[in-house]
Tab-separated table of C-alpha atoms and ligand atoms in Angstrom:
chain	number	residue	atom	x	y	z
A	1	MET	CA	0.120	0.118	-0.165
A	2	SER	CA	1.413	3.444	-0.723
A	3	ALA	CA	1.854	5.942	1.587
A	4	PRO	CA	-1.227	8.358	2.594
A	5	LEU	CA	0.924	11.305	1.782
A	6	LYS	CA	2.934	12.935	-1.241
A	7	ALA	CA	6.028	14.705	0.190
A	8	ALA	CA	8.634	17.077	-1.722
A	9	VAL	CA	11.312	18.793	-0.843
A	10	ILE	CA	12.561	22.207	-2.376
A	11	GLY	CA	16.377	22.731	-1.630
A	12	VAL	CA	18.451	19.367	-1.455
A	13	GLY	CA	21.636	20.860	-0.017
A	14	ALA	CA	23.146	19.763	3.309
A	15	MET	CA	20.055	19.949	5.196
A	16	GLY	CA	17.391	19.429	2.691
A	17	ARG	CA	18.846	15.723	1.337
A	18	HIS	CA	18.206	14.543	4.725
A	19	HIS	CA	14.341	15.621	4.557
A	20	ALA	CA	14.231	13.604	1.406
A	21	ARG	CA	15.856	10.352	2.816
A	22	VAL	CA	13.440	10.537	5.711
A	23	TYR	CA	10.331	11.260	3.664
A	24	THR	CA	11.229	7.823	2.008
A	25	GLU	CA	11.570	5.880	5.340
A	26	ILE	CA	8.527	7.013	7.545
A	27	ALA	CA	5.311	5.099	6.973
A	28	GLN	CA	2.910	8.504	6.730
A	29	THR	CA	5.091	9.826	3.329
A	30	GLU	CA	6.196	8.721	0.266
A	31	LEU	CA	8.707	11.205	-1.451
A	32	VAL	CA	7.170	12.346	-5.069
A	33	GLY	CA	10.163	14.692	-6.094
A	34	VAL	CA	12.500	16.958	-5.170
A	35	ALA	CA	13.553	20.521	-6.564
A	36	ASP	CA	16.954	22.301	-6.356
A	37	ALA	CA	18.299	25.465	-8.180
A	38	SER	CA	21.330	23.258	-8.888
A	39	ALA	CA	20.362	20.537	-11.245
A	40	ASP	CA	23.587	18.559	-10.047
A	41	ALA	CA	22.335	18.532	-6.530
A	42	GLY	CA	18.794	17.787	-7.472
A	43	GLY	CA	19.573	15.191	-9.858
A	44	ALA	CA	21.697	13.170	-7.394
A	45	ILE	CA	19.202	12.956	-4.626
A	46	ALA	CA	15.922	12.185	-7.301
A	47	ALA	CA	18.245	9.519	-8.708
A	48	LYS	CA	18.935	8.122	-5.292
A	49	TYR	CA	15.400	7.608	-4.653
A	50	GLY	CA	13.955	7.098	-8.141
A	51	VAL	CA	12.043	10.405	-8.196
A	52	SER	CA	12.001	13.209	-10.771
A	53	ALA	CA	13.948	16.317	-9.889
A	54	TYR	CA	13.342	19.804	-11.064
A	55	THR	CA	15.362	23.019	-11.094
A	56	ASP	CA	12.288	25.163	-10.882
A	57	TYR	CA	10.101	24.436	-7.990
A	58	GLU	CA	6.829	25.774	-9.246
A	59	THR	CA	6.843	23.109	-11.968
A	60	LEU	CA	7.497	20.590	-9.114
A	61	LEU	CA	4.651	21.780	-7.513
A	62	ALA	CA	2.331	21.713	-10.330
A	63	GLU	CA	3.559	18.247	-11.926
A	64	THR	CA	3.958	16.074	-8.388
A	65	GLN	CA	1.177	17.748	-6.786
A	66	PRO	CA	2.308	17.265	-3.421
A	67	ASP	CA	0.549	17.137	0.018
A	68	LEU	CA	3.185	18.664	2.202
A	69	VAL	CA	6.554	20.140	1.257
A	70	THR	CA	9.937	20.854	3.224
A	71	VAL	CA	11.704	24.184	2.179
A	72	ALA	CA	15.371	23.830	3.053
A	73	VAL	CA	16.972	26.780	0.708
A	74	PRO	CA	19.032	29.182	2.260
A	75	THR	CA	17.503	31.349	4.724
A	76	ARG	CA	17.466	34.688	2.453
A	77	ASP	CA	15.085	32.744	0.204
A	78	HIS	CA	12.705	31.169	2.924
A	79	HIS	CA	10.042	33.641	2.491
A	80	ASP	CA	9.451	33.971	-1.432
A	81	VAL	CA	9.574	30.256	-1.793
A	82	VAL	CA	7.593	29.395	1.152
A	83	ALA	CA	4.846	32.022	0.007
A	84	ARG	CA	4.939	30.328	-3.458
A	85	VAL	CA	4.135	26.936	-1.794
A	86	LEU	CA	1.374	27.900	0.463
A	87	ASP	CA	-0.134	30.119	-2.554
A	88	ALA	CA	0.063	26.370	-4.179
A	89	GLY	CA	-2.280	25.108	-1.268
A	90	VAL	CA	0.240	22.894	0.103
A	91	ASP	CA	1.622	22.623	3.982
A	92	VAL	CA	5.161	23.619	4.402
A	93	LEU	CA	7.687	22.901	7.001
A	94	VAL	CA	10.561	25.371	6.396
A	95	GLU	CA	13.748	24.859	8.025
A	96	LYS	CA	14.788	27.321	10.671
A	97	PRO	CA	15.009	30.041	10.860
A	98	ILE	CA	11.405	30.809	9.686
A	99	ALA	CA	12.820	33.867	7.472
A	100	ALA	CA	15.623	36.379	7.364
A	101	THR	CA	13.665	38.964	9.098
A	102	VAL	CA	10.667	39.626	11.329
A	103	ALA	CA	8.545	41.205	8.624
A	104	GLU	CA	8.900	38.244	6.077
A	105	GLY	CA	8.266	35.761	9.120
A	106	GLU	CA	5.279	37.696	9.986
A	107	ALA	CA	3.861	37.583	6.252
A	108	LEU	CA	4.304	34.029	6.202
A	109	ILE	CA	2.452	33.535	9.150
A	110	ALA	CA	-0.448	35.822	7.897
A	111	ARG	CA	-0.246	34.133	4.512
A	112	ALA	CA	-0.920	30.293	5.860
A	113	GLU	CA	-3.505	31.541	8.243
A	114	ALA	CA	-5.269	33.197	5.522
A	115	LEU	CA	-5.178	30.047	3.050
A	116	GLY	CA	-5.638	27.806	5.697
A	117	ARG	CA	-2.424	25.955	5.139
A	118	LYS	CA	-0.243	24.276	7.791
A	119	LEU	CA	3.298	26.007	8.506
A	120	MET	CA	5.915	24.213	10.842
A	121	VAL	CA	9.462	25.443	11.510
A	122	GLY	CA	12.108	22.911	11.704
A	123	HIS	CA	13.547	23.636	15.180
A	124	ILE	CA	14.656	20.251	15.219
A	125	VAL	CA	16.385	20.318	18.400
A	126	ARG	CA	13.167	19.930	20.197
A	127	PHE	CA	12.846	16.476	18.745
A	128	SER	CA	16.223	15.023	19.828
A	129	PRO	CA	15.967	12.385	22.427
A	130	VAL	CA	17.810	13.777	25.086
A	131	ILE	CA	15.780	17.498	25.009
A	132	GLN	CA	12.632	15.443	25.150
A	133	ALA	CA	13.752	13.557	28.070
A	134	LEU	CA	14.917	16.757	29.792
A	135	LYS	CA	11.345	18.434	28.976
A	136	ALA	CA	9.823	15.221	30.556
A	137	HIS	CA	11.964	15.471	33.983
A	138	LEU	CA	11.236	18.957	34.164
A	139	GLU	CA	7.386	18.979	33.510
A	140	ALA	CA	7.313	16.107	36.336
A	141	GLY	CA	8.570	18.566	38.872
A	142	GLU	CA	11.810	17.021	39.643
A	143	LEU	CA	13.968	20.268	39.642
A	144	GLY	CA	11.538	22.267	41.558
A	145	LYS	CA	11.790	26.065	40.560
A	146	LEU	CA	13.892	26.775	37.539
A	147	PHE	CA	16.782	29.395	38.210
A	148	GLN	CA	19.055	29.351	35.324
A	149	ILE	CA	19.285	27.836	31.750
A	150	VAL	CA	22.583	27.849	29.794
A	151	CYS	CA	23.090	26.841	26.052
A	152	ARG	CA	26.695	26.182	24.610
A	153	ARG	CA	26.709	25.658	20.745
A	154	VAL	CA	30.073	26.131	19.752
A	155	GLY	CA	31.992	24.915	16.747
A	156	PRO	CA	34.058	25.123	13.456
A	157	PHE	CA	32.642	27.471	10.740
A	158	PRO	CA	30.418	25.486	8.091
A	159	ALA	CA	31.880	27.165	5.061
A	160	ARG	CA	28.486	26.751	3.194
A	161	VAL	CA	26.783	29.551	5.381
A	162	ARG	CA	27.218	32.754	3.583
A	163	ASP	CA	23.984	34.853	4.009
A	164	VAL	CA	23.731	35.372	7.710
A	165	GLY	CA	26.046	35.524	10.719
A	166	VAL	CA	26.021	33.064	13.577
A	167	VAL	CA	23.358	34.332	15.686
A	168	VAL	CA	20.546	34.023	12.961
A	169	ASP	CA	22.099	30.754	11.895
A	170	LEU	CA	22.512	29.127	15.310
A	171	ALA	CA	20.880	31.315	18.293
A	172	PRO	CA	17.426	30.423	16.823
A	173	HIS	CA	18.210	27.109	17.995
A	174	ASP	CA	19.075	27.699	21.532
A	175	LEU	CA	16.398	30.737	21.758
A	176	ASP	CA	13.535	28.105	20.866
A	177	LEU	CA	15.036	25.650	23.324
A	178	MET	CA	15.127	27.904	26.199
A	179	ARG	CA	11.370	28.861	25.331
A	180	PHE	CA	10.612	25.043	24.845
A	181	ILE	CA	12.180	24.086	28.246
A	182	THR	CA	11.124	26.745	30.369
A	183	GLY	CA	7.767	27.315	28.736
A	184	ASP	CA	8.937	30.983	29.456
A	185	GLU	CA	9.202	34.032	27.450
A	186	PRO	CA	12.731	36.220	27.514
A	187	VAL	CA	11.714	39.963	28.446
A	188	ARG	CA	15.025	41.647	28.661
A	189	LEU	CA	18.636	40.658	26.772
A	190	PHE	CA	21.886	42.033	26.206
A	191	ALA	CA	24.486	40.614	23.814
A	192	GLU	CA	28.194	40.797	22.943
A	193	THR	CA	29.001	39.711	19.473
A	194	GLU	CA	32.083	39.689	17.598
A	195	GLN	CA	33.413	38.923	13.769
A	196	ARG	CA	36.919	37.460	14.367
A	197	ILE	CA	37.757	35.349	11.355
A	198	HIS	CA	34.869	34.529	8.778
A	199	THR	CA	32.239	35.938	7.285
A	200	ALA	CA	30.511	39.410	6.238
A	201	HIS	CA	28.691	39.011	9.591
A	202	GLU	CA	29.299	38.125	13.434
A	203	ASP	CA	30.903	34.772	14.157
A	204	LEU	CA	30.394	34.936	17.873
A	205	VAL	CA	28.050	35.727	20.539
A	206	ASN	CA	27.718	35.793	24.367
A	207	ALA	CA	24.450	36.807	25.669
A	208	LEU	CA	22.146	37.364	28.937
A	209	LEU	CA	18.618	36.952	29.228
A	210	ARG	CA	15.969	37.419	31.812
A	211	PHE	CA	12.797	35.648	31.754
A	212	ALA	CA	9.321	36.485	32.569
A	213	ASN	CA	9.320	34.222	35.593
A	214	GLY	CA	12.833	35.096	36.855
A	215	ALA	CA	15.204	32.762	35.500
A	216	THR	CA	18.172	33.880	33.869
A	217	GLY	CA	19.834	32.438	30.663
A	218	VAL	CA	23.269	32.653	29.194
A	219	LEU	CA	23.986	31.643	25.451
A	220	ASP	CA	27.508	30.971	24.335
A	221	ILE	CA	27.338	30.373	20.694
A	222	ASN	CA	30.342	30.382	17.678
A	223	TRP	CA	31.892	29.332	14.814
A	224	LEU	CA	35.482	29.517	16.191
A	225	THR	CA	35.675	26.881	18.404
A	226	PRO	CA	37.726	23.941	17.298
A	227	GLN	CA	35.673	21.261	19.153
A	228	LYS	CA	31.990	20.777	18.354
A	229	VAL	CA	29.932	21.284	22.068
A	230	ARG	CA	26.082	21.090	22.286
A	231	THR	CA	25.147	21.293	25.969
A	232	VAL	CA	22.112	22.368	27.840
A	233	THR	CA	22.572	23.010	31.754
A	234	VAL	CA	19.476	23.849	33.766
A	235	LEU	CA	19.822	24.589	37.360
A	236	GLY	CA	17.094	24.834	39.809
A	237	GLU	CA	15.862	24.316	43.454
A	238	ARG	CA	16.465	20.538	43.665
A	239	GLY	CA	19.815	20.339	41.629
A	240	MET	CA	20.722	20.662	38.036
A	241	PHE	CA	20.221	18.923	34.642
A	242	VAL	CA	23.241	18.790	32.203
A	243	ALA	CA	22.122	17.579	28.782
A	244	ASP	CA	24.597	16.678	25.903
A	245	ASP	CA	22.995	17.130	22.656
A	246	LEU	CA	26.087	15.220	20.821
A	247	THR	CA	26.372	12.536	23.179
A	248	GLN	CA	22.495	11.830	24.253
A	249	ASP	CA	23.725	12.033	27.829
A	250	LEU	CA	21.463	13.357	30.694
A	251	TYR	CA	22.720	13.849	34.228
A	252	PHE	CA	21.130	14.881	37.126
A	253	TYR	CA	23.270	16.368	40.025
A	254	GLU	CA	21.199	16.647	43.059
A	255	ASN	CA	21.135	19.057	45.595
A	256	ALA	CA	21.307	17.186	48.619
A	257	GLU	CA	19.647	19.982	50.800
A	258	ALA	CA	16.752	19.431	48.711
A	259	ASN	CA	16.645	15.471	49.256
A	260	GLY	CA	13.436	14.253	50.893
A	261	LEU	CA	11.675	17.832	50.920
A	262	THR	CA	8.379	17.940	49.611
A	263	TRP	CA	6.859	20.481	47.315
A	264	GLY	CA	5.480	22.646	50.088
A	265	HIS	CA	8.706	22.436	52.081
A	266	LEU	CA	11.329	23.328	49.163
A	267	SER	CA	10.553	27.209	50.408
A	268	MET	CA	12.600	26.091	53.399
A	269	LEU	CA	15.607	25.319	51.704
A	270	LYS	CA	18.501	26.789	53.503
A	271	GLY	CA	21.508	25.718	51.200
A	272	VAL	CA	22.967	23.538	48.443
A	273	SER	CA	25.221	20.980	48.987
A	274	GLU	CA	26.656	17.836	46.702
A	275	GLY	CA	24.063	14.948	46.325
A	276	ARG	CA	23.869	11.895	44.029
A	277	MET	CA	24.500	12.020	40.456
A	278	THR	CA	22.356	10.291	38.151
A	279	ARG	CA	22.801	9.409	34.735
A	280	TYR	CA	19.296	8.756	32.573
A	281	PRO	CA	19.224	6.261	29.738
A	282	ILE	CA	18.033	7.998	26.651
A	283	PRO	CA	16.415	6.305	23.733
A	284	ARG	CA	18.164	6.398	20.541
A	285	TYR	CA	16.313	7.591	17.341
A	286	GLU	CA	16.853	10.508	14.959
A	287	PRO	CA	15.498	13.666	15.647
A	288	LEU	CA	14.637	14.652	11.997
A	289	ARG	CA	12.304	11.330	11.611
A	290	ALA	CA	10.476	12.284	14.935
A	291	GLU	CA	10.363	16.157	13.569
A	292	LEU	CA	8.901	15.057	9.937
A	293	GLU	CA	6.700	12.372	11.531
A	294	ALA	CA	5.105	14.858	13.750
A	295	PHE	CA	4.759	17.401	10.991
A	296	ALA	CA	3.271	14.343	8.525
A	297	ASP	CA	0.934	13.271	11.651
A	298	ALA	CA	-0.460	17.014	12.099
A	299	VAL	CA	-1.126	16.958	8.116
A	300	LEU	CA	-2.746	13.762	8.048
A	301	ASN	CA	-5.236	14.513	11.339
A	302	ASP	CA	-5.336	18.266	10.791
A	303	THR	CA	-4.125	18.591	14.193
A	304	PRO	CA	-1.699	21.992	14.969
A	305	VAL	CA	1.756	21.326	14.025
A	306	PRO	CA	3.980	21.190	16.896
A	307	VAL	CA	6.220	23.919	16.080
A	308	SER	CA	4.105	26.990	14.781
A	309	GLY	CA	5.169	30.016	12.620
A	310	ALA	CA	4.779	32.042	15.941
A	311	ASP	CA	7.357	29.663	17.381
A	312	GLY	CA	9.854	30.046	14.409
A	313	LEU	CA	9.037	34.165	14.852
A	314	ALA	CA	9.849	34.218	18.686
A	315	ALA	CA	13.228	32.740	18.062
A	316	LEU	CA	13.979	34.784	14.815
A	317	ARG	CA	12.793	38.196	16.893
A	318	LEU	CA	15.110	37.268	19.738
A	319	ALA	CA	18.029	36.369	17.410
A	320	LEU	CA	17.316	39.681	15.913
A	321	ALA	CA	17.265	41.368	18.993
A	322	LEU	CA	20.676	39.727	20.053
A	323	VAL	CA	22.272	41.169	16.711
A	324	GLU	CA	20.747	44.587	17.646
A	325	SER	CA	22.133	44.507	21.025
A	326	GLY	CA	25.500	43.341	19.863
A	327	LYS	CA	25.711	46.531	17.638
A	328	THR	CA	24.058	48.913	19.749
A	329	HIS	CA	25.872	47.808	23.307
A	330	GLN	CA	22.531	48.255	24.836
A	331	VAL	CA	20.105	46.364	26.951
A	332	LEU	CA	17.005	45.433	24.997
A	333	GLU	CA	13.381	45.128	26.562
A	334	VAL	CA	11.590	42.601	24.100
B	1	NAD	N1	17.905	22.397	11.381
B	1	NAD	C1	19.090	22.379	11.451
B	1	NAD	O1	19.738	22.129	11.903
B	1	NAD	C2	19.500	23.167	10.324
B	1	NAD	C3	20.786	22.721	9.863
B	1	NAD	C4	21.492	23.028	8.851
B	1	NAD	C5	20.923	23.952	7.879
B	1	NAD	N2	19.652	24.366	8.330
B	1	NAD	C6	18.868	25.476	7.498
B	1	NAD	O2	18.399	24.902	6.301
B	1	NAD	C7	18.244	25.796	5.336
B	1	NAD	C8	19.496	25.459	4.168
B	1	NAD	O3	20.836	25.230	4.437
B	1	NAD	P1	21.697	24.203	3.942
B	1	NAD	O4	23.139	24.551	4.933
B	1	NAD	O5	21.231	23.138	3.743
B	1	NAD	O6	22.399	24.991	2.511
B	1	NAD	P2	22.687	24.442	1.340
B	1	NAD	O7	23.285	25.536	0.595
B	1	NAD	O8	23.715	23.003	1.905
B	1	NAD	O9	21.557	24.043	0.665
B	1	NAD	C9	20.441	24.896	0.084
B	1	NAD	C10	20.440	24.315	-1.280
B	1	NAD	O10	19.086	25.075	-1.718
B	1	NAD	C11	19.189	25.187	-3.117
B	1	NAD	N3	18.616	26.870	-3.669
B	1	NAD	C12	18.652	27.839	-3.481
B	1	NAD	N4	18.139	28.327	-3.840
B	1	NAD	C13	17.146	27.975	-4.264
B	1	NAD	C14	15.740	28.061	-4.943
B	1	NAD	N5	15.108	29.498	-5.343
B	1	NAD	N6	14.998	26.781	-5.428
B	1	NAD	C15	15.483	25.800	-5.059
B	1	NAD	N7	16.838	25.667	-4.489
B	1	NAD	C16	17.068	26.438	-4.407
B	1	NAD	C17	21.023	25.286	-3.385
B	1	NAD	O11	21.130	24.994	-4.778
B	1	NAD	C18	21.352	24.193	-2.327
B	1	NAD	O12	21.359	22.806	-3.209
B	1	NAD	C19	18.739	26.949	5.926
B	1	NAD	O13	17.759	27.688	6.336
B	1	NAD	C20	19.570	26.460	6.898
B	1	NAD	O14	19.531	27.518	8.269
B	1	NAD	C21	19.183	23.872	9.461
């Protein structure tokens, strides 16, 4: 039996080729075609999966009539391509960030709404097994009140990124992660940015954030470090979680002073001392597969997508505020 949904991918470069592969792997979809401005890039992926390649995505839409599409062209083109796909009556998953500017992101959200189409943003980190596990432990109340979240995303420069700096390219991952993990919104931020080696844009950012419920956030992101690091540390009343998104390890360092205290008594907490360390088993699965299954399920069942255009816009808005703060040296209320 053929899969219920016809899927296509526009832009099959470093990221889009994985979307194409996963659409051939999951039960909900069959891949019906790919489009890429480069005939070589599109042709190679299409040949691999036995589908047609198009250099013009409008022709792909007209000829294959997909039910859903991934748009994974460079960020500066997200708006124009996604708008045309929505106009064709197709549900879209656009790679992060939603667009290059807030106005473009807003326009896409309004367009999807007016046309009654789904618009999901590919904030893949949410679908990482270790991040899902961390979220579940926090929702179970294991940390108590959340004090601080620290995200590190450092490593070498990916030479293909030319159109945006490290803040717009990478910080949306962590800004979305912070919103997802805390269930809270930043209200104030400050960033120091630097352009040291690589691009026409900044390649390093250190930022501080304050959340509405009082937690503080710290971002350490760059394209300058000769070691790839992807960690999230969440500190709270009962201790500290450390999640490593590369090794998929999740640790909890207990505050021994909170051990045995029930909810009502946490306010009596008098101090912090080292307690037990727990390493949690994490299931192994591909985050992109979980992301595309969730997208396909939302299309199949006509339910809301798990990462909305509004989520994507919030992450972009915050990322651009970091760029502005880095340029003006001002603390911004957001
Ligand atoms: N979620 C993640 O972790 C993640 C990782 C990497 C990239 N991305 C995002 O994916 C997007 C693509 O990044 P990439 O690294 O794959 O870039 P890339 O340059 O490797 O691939 C982009 C592809 O799009 C094609 N293209 C460009 N304009 C086109 C158009 N108008 N029509 C059809 N094809 C076109 C190019 O020929 C190229 O093959 C970016 O928005 C980026 O932010 C997300």
